[in-house]
PDB file of C-alpha atoms in Angstrom:
ATOM      1  CA  MET A   1      91.117 294.769  18.286  1.00 94.00           C
ATOM      2  CA  LYS A   2      90.474 298.383  19.303  1.00 93.00           C
ATOM      3  CA  ILE A   3      91.889 300.139  22.143  1.00 95.00           C
ATOM      4  CA  GLY A   4      88.733 299.950  24.413  1.00 95.00           C
ATOM      5  CA  GLU A   5      88.937 295.732  23.842  1.00 95.00           C
ATOM      6  CA  LEU A   6      92.681 295.850  24.574  1.00 96.00           C
ATOM      7  CA  ALA A   7      92.083 298.111  27.597  1.00 96.00           C
ATOM      8  CA  LYS A   8      89.255 295.580  29.014  1.00 96.00           C
ATOM      9  CA  GLN A   9      91.517 292.619  28.287  1.00 94.00           C
ATOM     10  CA  SER A  10      94.674 293.870  29.760  1.00 94.00           C
ATOM     11  CA  GLY A  11      93.133 295.813  32.861  1.00 95.00           C
ATOM     12  CA  VAL A  12      95.124 298.811  31.677  1.00 95.00           C
ATOM     13  CA  SER A  13      93.611 302.295  30.768  1.00 96.00           C
ATOM     14  CA  ALA A  14      93.305 303.329  27.271  1.00 96.00           C
ATOM     15  CA  SER A  15      95.351 306.381  28.231  1.00 96.00           C
ATOM     16  CA  THR A  16      98.239 304.464  29.382  1.00 96.00           C
ATOM     17  CA  LEU A  17      98.069 302.202  26.448  1.00 96.00           C
ATOM     18  CA  ARG A  18      98.446 305.231  24.465  1.00 95.00           C
ATOM     19  CA  PHE A  19     101.499 306.237  26.712  1.00 96.00           C
ATOM     20  CA  TYR A  20     102.936 302.788  26.335  1.00 95.00           C
ATOM     21  CA  GLU A  21     102.860 303.205  22.529  1.00 93.00           C
ATOM     22  CA  SER A  22     104.307 306.706  22.722  1.00 93.00           C
ATOM     23  CA  LYS A  23     107.424 305.152  24.838  1.00 91.00           C
ATOM     24  CA  GLY A  24     107.860 302.587  22.001  1.00 89.00           C
ATOM     25  CA  LEU A  25     106.732 300.136  24.353  1.00 91.00           C
ATOM     26  CA  LEU A  26     103.499 298.589  22.287  1.00 92.00           C
ATOM     27  CA  LYS A  27     102.740 298.938  18.376  1.00 90.00           C
ATOM     28  CA  SER A  28      99.510 299.400  16.922  1.00 91.00           C
ATOM     29  CA  ASN A  29      98.344 299.292  13.398  1.00 91.00           C
ATOM     30  CA  ARG A  30      95.991 302.193  12.277  1.00 91.00           C
ATOM     31  CA  ASN A  31      92.947 301.154  10.063  1.00 90.00           C
ATOM     32  CA  SER A  32      91.430 303.355   7.514  1.00 90.00           C
ATOM     33  CA  ASN A  33      89.533 305.418   9.794  1.00 90.00           C
ATOM     34  CA  GLY A  34      92.556 306.038  11.877  1.00 88.00           C
ATOM     35  CA  TYR A  35      91.508 303.930  14.678  1.00 91.00           C
ATOM     36  CA  ARG A  36      94.549 302.025  16.392  1.00 92.00           C
ATOM     37  CA  GLN A  37      94.345 298.237  16.169  1.00 94.00           C
ATOM     38  CA  TYR A  38      96.068 296.102  18.326  1.00 95.00           C
ATOM     39  CA  THR A  39      96.628 292.156  18.041  1.00 93.00           C
ATOM     40  CA  GLN A  40      96.462 289.217  20.762  1.00 92.00           C
ATOM     41  CA  GLU A  41     100.423 289.936  20.992  1.00 91.00           C
ATOM     42  CA  SER A  42      99.482 293.410  22.384  1.00 94.00           C
ATOM     43  CA  VAL A  43      98.042 291.434  25.225  1.00 94.00           C
ATOM     44  CA  ARG A  44     101.096 289.627  26.094  1.00 92.00           C
ATOM     45  CA  GLN A  45     103.254 292.664  25.652  1.00 91.00           C
ATOM     46  CA  ILE A  46     101.220 294.665  28.183  1.00 95.00           C
ATOM     47  CA  GLN A  47     101.492 291.585  30.489  1.00 94.00           C
ATOM     48  CA  LEU A  48     105.183 291.695  30.013  1.00 91.00           C
ATOM     49  CA  ILE A  49     105.376 295.237  30.852  1.00 94.00           C
ATOM     50  CA  LYS A  50     103.261 294.858  34.065  1.00 95.00           C
ATOM     51  CA  PHE A  51     105.164 291.793  35.060  1.00 93.00           C
ATOM     52  CA  SER A  52     108.412 293.740  34.701  1.00 92.00           C
ATOM     53  CA  GLN A  53     107.254 296.811  36.642  1.00 93.00           C
ATOM     54  CA  SER A  54     106.225 294.605  39.351  1.00 93.00           C
ATOM     55  CA  LEU A  55     110.071 293.406  39.566  1.00 91.00           C
ATOM     56  CA  GLY A  56     111.071 297.098  39.963  1.00 89.00           C
ATOM     57  CA  PHE A  57     111.858 297.921  36.350  1.00 91.00           C
ATOM     58  CA  THR A  58     111.020 301.349  34.933  1.00 91.00           C
ATOM     59  CA  LEU A  59     109.275 301.854  31.694  1.00 92.00           C
ATOM     60  CA  ASP A  60     112.534 303.258  30.267  1.00 89.00           C
ATOM     61  CA  GLU A  61     114.599 300.106  31.215  1.00 86.00           C
ATOM     62  CA  LEU A  62     112.297 298.001  28.992  1.00 84.00           C
ATOM     63  CA  PRO A  63     113.219 296.926  25.491  1.00 75.00           C
ATOM     64  CA  THR A  64     110.956 298.803  22.811  1.00 65.00           C
ATOM     65  CA  ALA A  65     108.297 296.996  20.695  1.00 56.00           C
ATOM     66  CA  GLU A  66     110.739 297.521  17.989  1.00 59.00           C
ATOM     67  CA  THR A  67     113.177 295.140  19.577  1.00 63.00           C
ATOM     68  CA  ASN A  68     112.616 291.630  18.323  1.00 63.00           C
ATOM     69  CA  GLU A  69     113.178 288.534  20.941  1.00 64.00           C
ATOM     70  CA  ALA A  70     115.927 287.353  18.345  1.00 63.00           C
ATOM     71  CA  SER A  71     118.111 290.454  19.229  1.00 67.00           C
ATOM     72  CA  PHE A  72     117.878 290.197  22.980  1.00 70.00           C
ATOM     73  CA  ASP A  73     121.299 290.205  24.785  1.00 75.00           C
ATOM     74  CA  HIS A  74     120.495 287.410  26.999  1.00 80.00           C
ATOM     75  CA  ASP A  75     123.567 288.332  29.070  1.00 83.00           C
ATOM     76  CA  LEU A  76     122.474 291.682  29.464  1.00 82.00           C
ATOM     77  CA  ILE A  77     118.919 290.601  30.679  1.00 82.00           C
ATOM     78  CA  LEU A  78     120.599 288.189  33.129  1.00 87.00           C
ATOM     79  CA  GLN A  79     122.652 291.143  34.517  1.00 89.00           C
ATOM     80  CA  ARG A  80     119.547 293.310  34.673  1.00 87.00           C
ATOM     81  CA  LEU A  81     117.850 290.852  36.738  1.00 90.00           C
ATOM     82  CA  LYS A  82     120.780 290.188  39.003  1.00 94.00           C
ATOM     83  CA  ASN A  83     121.043 294.045  39.586  1.00 92.00           C
ATOM     84  CA  LYS A  84     117.370 293.988  40.586  1.00 93.00           C
ATOM     85  CA  ARG A  85     117.787 290.976  42.911  1.00 95.00           C
ATOM     86  CA  GLN A  86     120.590 292.969  44.622  1.00 97.00           C
ATOM     87  CA  GLU A  87     118.567 295.916  44.715  1.00 94.00           C
ATOM     88  CA  ALA A  88     115.839 293.992  46.432  1.00 95.00           C
ATOM     89  CA  HIS A  89     118.312 292.294  48.975  1.00 97.00           C
ATOM     90  CA  LEU A  90     119.252 295.891  49.892  1.00 97.00           C
ATOM     91  CA  LEU A  91     115.624 297.057  50.423  1.00 96.00           C
ATOM     92  CA  LEU A  92     114.999 294.188  52.610  1.00 97.00           C
ATOM     93  CA  ALA A  93     118.383 294.781  54.754  1.00 97.00           C
ATOM     94  CA  GLU A  94     117.091 298.401  55.146  1.00 97.00           C
ATOM     95  CA  ILE A  95     113.780 297.177  56.129  1.00 97.00           C
ATOM     96  CA  GLN A  96     115.075 294.922  58.682  1.00 97.00           C
ATOM     97  CA  ARG A  97     117.141 297.639  60.346  1.00 95.00           C
ATOM     98  CA  LYS A  98     114.046 300.102  60.287  1.00 95.00           C
ATOM     99  CA  SER A  99     112.130 297.099  62.146  1.00 96.00           C
ATOM    100  CA  ASP A 100     115.166 296.657  64.403  1.00 95.00           C
ATOM    101  CA  ARG A 101     115.048 300.095  65.583  1.00 92.00           C
ATOM    102  CA  LEU A 102     111.309 299.917  66.057  1.00 92.00           C
ATOM    103  CA  ASP A 103     111.801 297.195  68.366  1.00 93.00           C
ATOM    104  CA  LYS A 104     114.197 298.985  70.490  1.00 89.00           C
ATOM    105  CA  LEU A 105     112.036 302.041  70.683  1.00 87.00           C
ATOM    106  CA  ILE A 106     109.063 299.929  71.659  1.00 89.00           C
ATOM    107  CA  GLU A 107     111.176 298.330  74.222  1.00 88.00           C
ATOM    108  CA  LEU A 108     112.658 301.636  75.415  1.00 85.00           C
ATOM    109  CA  LEU A 109     108.966 303.338  75.456  1.00 86.00           C
ATOM    110  CA  ASN A 110     107.641 300.270  77.513  1.00 88.00           C
ATOM    111  CA  LYS A 111     110.458 300.284  80.072  1.00 86.00           C
ATOM    112  CA  ASN A 112     110.331 304.027  80.751  1.00 84.00           C
ATOM    113  CA  TRP A 113     106.367 304.067  80.826  1.00 84.00           C
ATOM    114  CA  ALA A 114     106.456 301.326  83.299  1.00 81.00           C
ATOM    115  CA  ASN A 115     108.363 303.443  85.442  1.00 79.00           C
ATOM    116  CA  GLY A 116     106.188 306.463  84.878  1.00 76.00           C
ATOM    117  CA  GLN A 117     108.571 308.302  82.572  1.00 77.00           C
ATOM    118  CA  CYS A 118     108.582 309.667  79.408  1.00 75.00           C
ATOM    119  CA  LEU A 119     111.198 309.135  76.995  1.00 66.00           C
ATOM    120  CA  PRO A 120     114.214 311.326  77.312  1.00 60.00           C
ATOM    121  CA  ALA A 121     115.631 312.911  74.298  1.00 57.00           C
ATOM    122  CA  VAL A 122     119.059 311.326  74.906  1.00 54.00           C
ATOM    123  CA  SER A 123     117.557 308.038  74.717  1.00 54.00           C
ATOM    124  CA  TYR A 124     117.082 308.410  71.055  1.00 60.00           C
ATOM    125  CA  THR A 125     120.914 308.461  70.343  1.00 60.00           C
ATOM    126  CA  HIS A 126     121.568 304.569  71.081  1.00 61.00           C
ATOM    127  CA  LEU A 127     118.722 303.600  69.189  1.00 59.00           C
ATOM    128  CA  ARG A 128     120.561 304.988  66.160  1.00 62.00           C
ATOM    129  CA  ALA A 129     123.975 303.600  66.994  1.00 55.00           C
ATOM    130  CA  HIS A 130     125.816 302.678  63.828  1.00 49.00           C
ATOM    131  CA  GLU A 131     123.019 303.862  61.578  1.00 52.00           C
ATOM    132  CA  THR A 132     123.658 306.438  58.821  1.00 47.00           C
ATOM    133  CA  ASP A 133     120.217 308.074  58.487  1.00 48.00           C
ATOM    134  CA  SER A 134     118.951 310.771  60.597  1.00 44.00           C
ATOM    135  CA  TYR A 135     115.619 309.289  61.723  1.00 45.00           C
ATOM    136  CA  LEU A 136     114.365 306.415  63.951  1.00 45.00           C
TER     137      LEU A 136
END
């Protein structure tokens, strides 16, 4: 199939397909007139790229199209997946900390505004207790 058909089937633009090819993530053959030709395997490879990206992998972290599945280091793949899972857990914890701080701010604002007061600047400090970042 030509690049336009692959783009249509995969939901990825032709320029993105050419970029994937330049990164070694996708292979094509050239026919006699120089047009790229792809196979059904190319659709599967693009699905794998998109799925991997949805898990947080960068294109540079993906094996190239030249790597055959028999040569995959399964222990390395599992370790990379575990590392991504750990990154996800850290992000969730960070989001929870931000949510907790927002809850505290909302509570403080409601309390002060109910008393007809604005939020004093000194009140921000207790919202950040034990936090390392400099914003709420």
